[in-house]
GROMACS .gro file of N, CA and C in nm:
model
  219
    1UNK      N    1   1.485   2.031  -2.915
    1UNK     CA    2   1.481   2.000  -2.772
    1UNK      C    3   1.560   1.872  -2.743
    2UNK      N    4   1.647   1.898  -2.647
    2UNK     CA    5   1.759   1.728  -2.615
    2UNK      C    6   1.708   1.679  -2.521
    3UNK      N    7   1.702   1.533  -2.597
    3UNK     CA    8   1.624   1.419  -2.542
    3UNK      C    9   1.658   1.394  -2.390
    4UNK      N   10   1.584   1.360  -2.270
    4UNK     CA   11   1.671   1.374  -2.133
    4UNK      C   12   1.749   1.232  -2.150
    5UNK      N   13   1.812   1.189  -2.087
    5UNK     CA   14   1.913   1.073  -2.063
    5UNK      C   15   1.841   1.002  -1.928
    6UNK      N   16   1.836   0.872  -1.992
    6UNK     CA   17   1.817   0.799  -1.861
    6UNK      C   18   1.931   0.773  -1.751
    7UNK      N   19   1.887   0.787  -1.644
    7UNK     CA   20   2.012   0.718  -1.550
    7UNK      C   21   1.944   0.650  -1.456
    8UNK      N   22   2.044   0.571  -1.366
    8UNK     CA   23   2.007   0.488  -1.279
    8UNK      C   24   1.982   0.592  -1.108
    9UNK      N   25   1.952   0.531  -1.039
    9UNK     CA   26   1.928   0.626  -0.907
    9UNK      C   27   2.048   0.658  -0.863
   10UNK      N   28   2.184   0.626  -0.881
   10UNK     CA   29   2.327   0.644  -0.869
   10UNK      C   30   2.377   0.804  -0.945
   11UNK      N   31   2.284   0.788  -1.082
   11UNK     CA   32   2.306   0.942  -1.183
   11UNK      C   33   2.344   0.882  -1.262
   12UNK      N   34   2.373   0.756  -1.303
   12UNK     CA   35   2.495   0.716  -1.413
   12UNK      C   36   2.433   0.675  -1.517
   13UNK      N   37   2.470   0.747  -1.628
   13UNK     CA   38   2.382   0.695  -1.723
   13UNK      C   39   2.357   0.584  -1.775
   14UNK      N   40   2.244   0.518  -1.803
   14UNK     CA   41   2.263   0.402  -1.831
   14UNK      C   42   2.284   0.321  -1.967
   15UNK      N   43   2.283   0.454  -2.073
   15UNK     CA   44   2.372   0.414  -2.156
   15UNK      C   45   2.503   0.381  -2.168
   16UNK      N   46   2.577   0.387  -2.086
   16UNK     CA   47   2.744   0.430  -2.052
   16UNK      C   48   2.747   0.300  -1.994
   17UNK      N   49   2.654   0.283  -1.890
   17UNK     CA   50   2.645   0.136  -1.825
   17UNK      C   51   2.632   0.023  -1.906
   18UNK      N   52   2.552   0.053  -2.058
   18UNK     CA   53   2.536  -0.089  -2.138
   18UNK      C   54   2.668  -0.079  -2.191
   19UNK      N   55   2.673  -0.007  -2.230
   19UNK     CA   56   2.849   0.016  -2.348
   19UNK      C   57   2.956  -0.045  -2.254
   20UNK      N   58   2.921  -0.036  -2.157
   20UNK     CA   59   3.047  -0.120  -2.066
   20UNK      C   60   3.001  -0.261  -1.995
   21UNK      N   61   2.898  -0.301  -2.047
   21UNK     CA   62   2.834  -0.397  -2.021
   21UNK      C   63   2.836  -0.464  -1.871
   22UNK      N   64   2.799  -0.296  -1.828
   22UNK     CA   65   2.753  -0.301  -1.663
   22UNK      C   66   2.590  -0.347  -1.635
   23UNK      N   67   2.641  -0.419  -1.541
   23UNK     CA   68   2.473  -0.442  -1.458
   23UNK      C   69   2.421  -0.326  -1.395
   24UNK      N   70   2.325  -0.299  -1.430
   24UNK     CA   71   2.297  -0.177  -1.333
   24UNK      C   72   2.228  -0.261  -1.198
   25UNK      N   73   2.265  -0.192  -1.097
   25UNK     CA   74   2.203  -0.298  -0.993
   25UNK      C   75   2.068  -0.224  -0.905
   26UNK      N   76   1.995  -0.306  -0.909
   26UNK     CA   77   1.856  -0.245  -0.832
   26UNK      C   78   1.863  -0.217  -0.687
   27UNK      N   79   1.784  -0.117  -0.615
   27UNK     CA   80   1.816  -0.115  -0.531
   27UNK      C   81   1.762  -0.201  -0.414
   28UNK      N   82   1.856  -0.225  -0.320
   28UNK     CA   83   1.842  -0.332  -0.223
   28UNK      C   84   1.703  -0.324  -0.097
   29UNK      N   85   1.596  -0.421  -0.147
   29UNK     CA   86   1.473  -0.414  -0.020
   29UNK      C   87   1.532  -0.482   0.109
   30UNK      N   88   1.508  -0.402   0.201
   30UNK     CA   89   1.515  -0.460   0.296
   30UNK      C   90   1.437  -0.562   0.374
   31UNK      N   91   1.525  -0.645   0.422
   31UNK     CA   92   1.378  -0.806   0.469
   31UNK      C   93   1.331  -0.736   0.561
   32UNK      N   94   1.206  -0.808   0.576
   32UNK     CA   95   1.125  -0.770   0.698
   32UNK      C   96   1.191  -0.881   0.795
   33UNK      N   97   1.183  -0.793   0.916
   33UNK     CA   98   1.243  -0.922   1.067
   33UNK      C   99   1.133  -0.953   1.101
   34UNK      N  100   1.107  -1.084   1.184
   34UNK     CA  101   1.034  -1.168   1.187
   34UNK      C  102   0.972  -1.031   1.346
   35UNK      N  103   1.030  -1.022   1.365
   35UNK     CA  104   0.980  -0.942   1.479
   35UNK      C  105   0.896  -0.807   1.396
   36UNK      N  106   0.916  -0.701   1.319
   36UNK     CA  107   0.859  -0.644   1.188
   36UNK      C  108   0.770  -0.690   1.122
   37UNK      N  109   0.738  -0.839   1.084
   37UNK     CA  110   0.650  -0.870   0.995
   37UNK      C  111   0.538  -0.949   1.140
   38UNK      N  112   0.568  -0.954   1.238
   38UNK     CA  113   0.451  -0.948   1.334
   38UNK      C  114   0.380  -0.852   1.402
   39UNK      N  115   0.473  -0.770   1.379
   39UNK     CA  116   0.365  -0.622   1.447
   39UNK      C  117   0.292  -0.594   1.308
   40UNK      N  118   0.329  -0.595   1.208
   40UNK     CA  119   0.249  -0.577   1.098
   40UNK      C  120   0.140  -0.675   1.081
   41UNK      N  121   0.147  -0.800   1.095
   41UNK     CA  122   0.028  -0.901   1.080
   41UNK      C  123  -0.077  -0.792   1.191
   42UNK      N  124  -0.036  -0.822   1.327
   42UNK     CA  125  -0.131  -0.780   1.439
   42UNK      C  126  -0.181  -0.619   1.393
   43UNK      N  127  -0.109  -0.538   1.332
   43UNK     CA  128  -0.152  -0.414   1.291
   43UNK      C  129  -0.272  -0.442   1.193
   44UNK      N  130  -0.237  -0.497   1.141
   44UNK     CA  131  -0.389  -0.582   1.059
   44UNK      C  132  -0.521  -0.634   1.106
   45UNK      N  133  -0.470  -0.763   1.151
   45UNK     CA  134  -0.566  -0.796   1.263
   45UNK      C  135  -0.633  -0.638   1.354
   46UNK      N  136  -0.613  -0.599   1.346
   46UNK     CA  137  -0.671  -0.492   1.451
   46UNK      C  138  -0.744  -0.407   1.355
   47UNK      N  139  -0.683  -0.356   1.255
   47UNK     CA  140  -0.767  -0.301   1.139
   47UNK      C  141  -0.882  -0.351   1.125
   48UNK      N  142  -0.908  -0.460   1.078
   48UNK     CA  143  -0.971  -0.588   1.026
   48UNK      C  144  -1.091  -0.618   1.155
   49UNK      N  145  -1.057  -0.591   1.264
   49UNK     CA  146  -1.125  -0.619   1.375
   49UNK      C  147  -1.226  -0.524   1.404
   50UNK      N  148  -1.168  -0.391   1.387
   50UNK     CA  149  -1.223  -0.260   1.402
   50UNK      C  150  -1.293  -0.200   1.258
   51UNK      N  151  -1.289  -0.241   1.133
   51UNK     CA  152  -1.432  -0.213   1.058
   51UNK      C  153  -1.513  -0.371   1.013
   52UNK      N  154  -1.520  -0.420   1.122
   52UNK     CA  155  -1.585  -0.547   1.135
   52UNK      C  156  -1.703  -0.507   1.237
   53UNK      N  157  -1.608  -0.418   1.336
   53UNK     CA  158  -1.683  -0.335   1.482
   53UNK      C  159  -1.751  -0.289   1.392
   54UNK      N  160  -1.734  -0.210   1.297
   54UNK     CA  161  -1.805  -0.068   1.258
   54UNK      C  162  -1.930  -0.114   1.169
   55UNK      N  163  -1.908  -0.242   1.107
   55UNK     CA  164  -2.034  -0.283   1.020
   55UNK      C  165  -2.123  -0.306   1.157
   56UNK      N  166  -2.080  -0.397   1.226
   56UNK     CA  167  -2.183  -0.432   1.331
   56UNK      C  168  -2.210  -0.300   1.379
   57UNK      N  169  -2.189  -0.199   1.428
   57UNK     CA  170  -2.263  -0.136   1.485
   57UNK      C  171  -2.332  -0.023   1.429
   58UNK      N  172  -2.261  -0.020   1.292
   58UNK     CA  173  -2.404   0.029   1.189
   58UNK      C  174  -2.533   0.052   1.191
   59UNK      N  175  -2.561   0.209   1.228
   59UNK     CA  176  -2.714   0.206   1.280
   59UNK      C  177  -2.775   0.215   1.133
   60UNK      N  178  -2.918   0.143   1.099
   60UNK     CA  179  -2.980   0.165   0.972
   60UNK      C  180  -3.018   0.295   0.964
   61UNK      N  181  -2.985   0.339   0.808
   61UNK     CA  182  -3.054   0.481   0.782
   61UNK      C  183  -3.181   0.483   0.832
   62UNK      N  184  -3.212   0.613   0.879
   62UNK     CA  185  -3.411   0.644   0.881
   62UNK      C  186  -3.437   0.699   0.763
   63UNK      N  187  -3.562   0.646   0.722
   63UNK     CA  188  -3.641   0.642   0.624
   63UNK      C  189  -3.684   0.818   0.596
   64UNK      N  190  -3.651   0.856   0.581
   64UNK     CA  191  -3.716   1.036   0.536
   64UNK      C  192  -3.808   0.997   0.457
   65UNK      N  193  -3.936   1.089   0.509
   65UNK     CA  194  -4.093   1.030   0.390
   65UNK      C  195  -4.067   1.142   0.274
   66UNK      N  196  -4.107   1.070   0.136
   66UNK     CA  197  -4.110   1.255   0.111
   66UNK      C  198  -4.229   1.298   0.095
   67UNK      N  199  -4.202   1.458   0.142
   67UNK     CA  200  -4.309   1.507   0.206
   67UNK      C  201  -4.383   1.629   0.058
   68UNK      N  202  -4.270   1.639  -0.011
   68UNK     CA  203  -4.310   1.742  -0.136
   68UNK      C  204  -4.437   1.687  -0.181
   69UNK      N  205  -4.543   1.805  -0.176
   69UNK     CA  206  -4.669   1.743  -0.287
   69UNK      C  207  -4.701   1.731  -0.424
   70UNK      N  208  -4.758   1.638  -0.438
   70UNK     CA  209  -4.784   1.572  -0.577
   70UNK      C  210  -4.917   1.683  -0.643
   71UNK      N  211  -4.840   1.759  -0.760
   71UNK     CA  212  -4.911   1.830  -0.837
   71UNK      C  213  -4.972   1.714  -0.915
   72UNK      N  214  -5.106   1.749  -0.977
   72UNK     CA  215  -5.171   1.684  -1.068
   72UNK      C  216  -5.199   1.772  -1.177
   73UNK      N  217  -5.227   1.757  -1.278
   73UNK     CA  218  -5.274   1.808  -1.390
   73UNK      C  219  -5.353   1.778  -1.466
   0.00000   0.00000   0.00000
């Protein structure tokens, strides 16, 4: 069975890439814009706000008695 070949997300193998003593280059993250990384904070905040709601309004379980009777022997 032939071994698969690694490659980079380009296809190129990256053996071929050391032998030519290429960088393989990672691929590029994009910054967050300051306008992007504030709707995301507030998308949070709102998360965060709303199972904060949900603990508080957490009704306590009711107690179920149990009702099965107790055999004796």
């Amino acid at each position: 069975m032939k071994k698969k070949e690694a490659v980079n997300w380009r296809g190129q193998s990256l053996e071929m890439l050391r032998k030519k003593k290429k960088r393989v280059k990672p691929l590029l993250k994009k910054k967050r814009t300051p306008r992007k990384e504030k709707k995301r904070k507030k998308k949070e905040q709102k998360k965060q706000k709303k199972s904060r709601q949900k603990k508080r309004n957490k009704k306590p379980k009711e107690k179920t008695e149990d009702t099965t009777p107790m055999t004796e022997e």
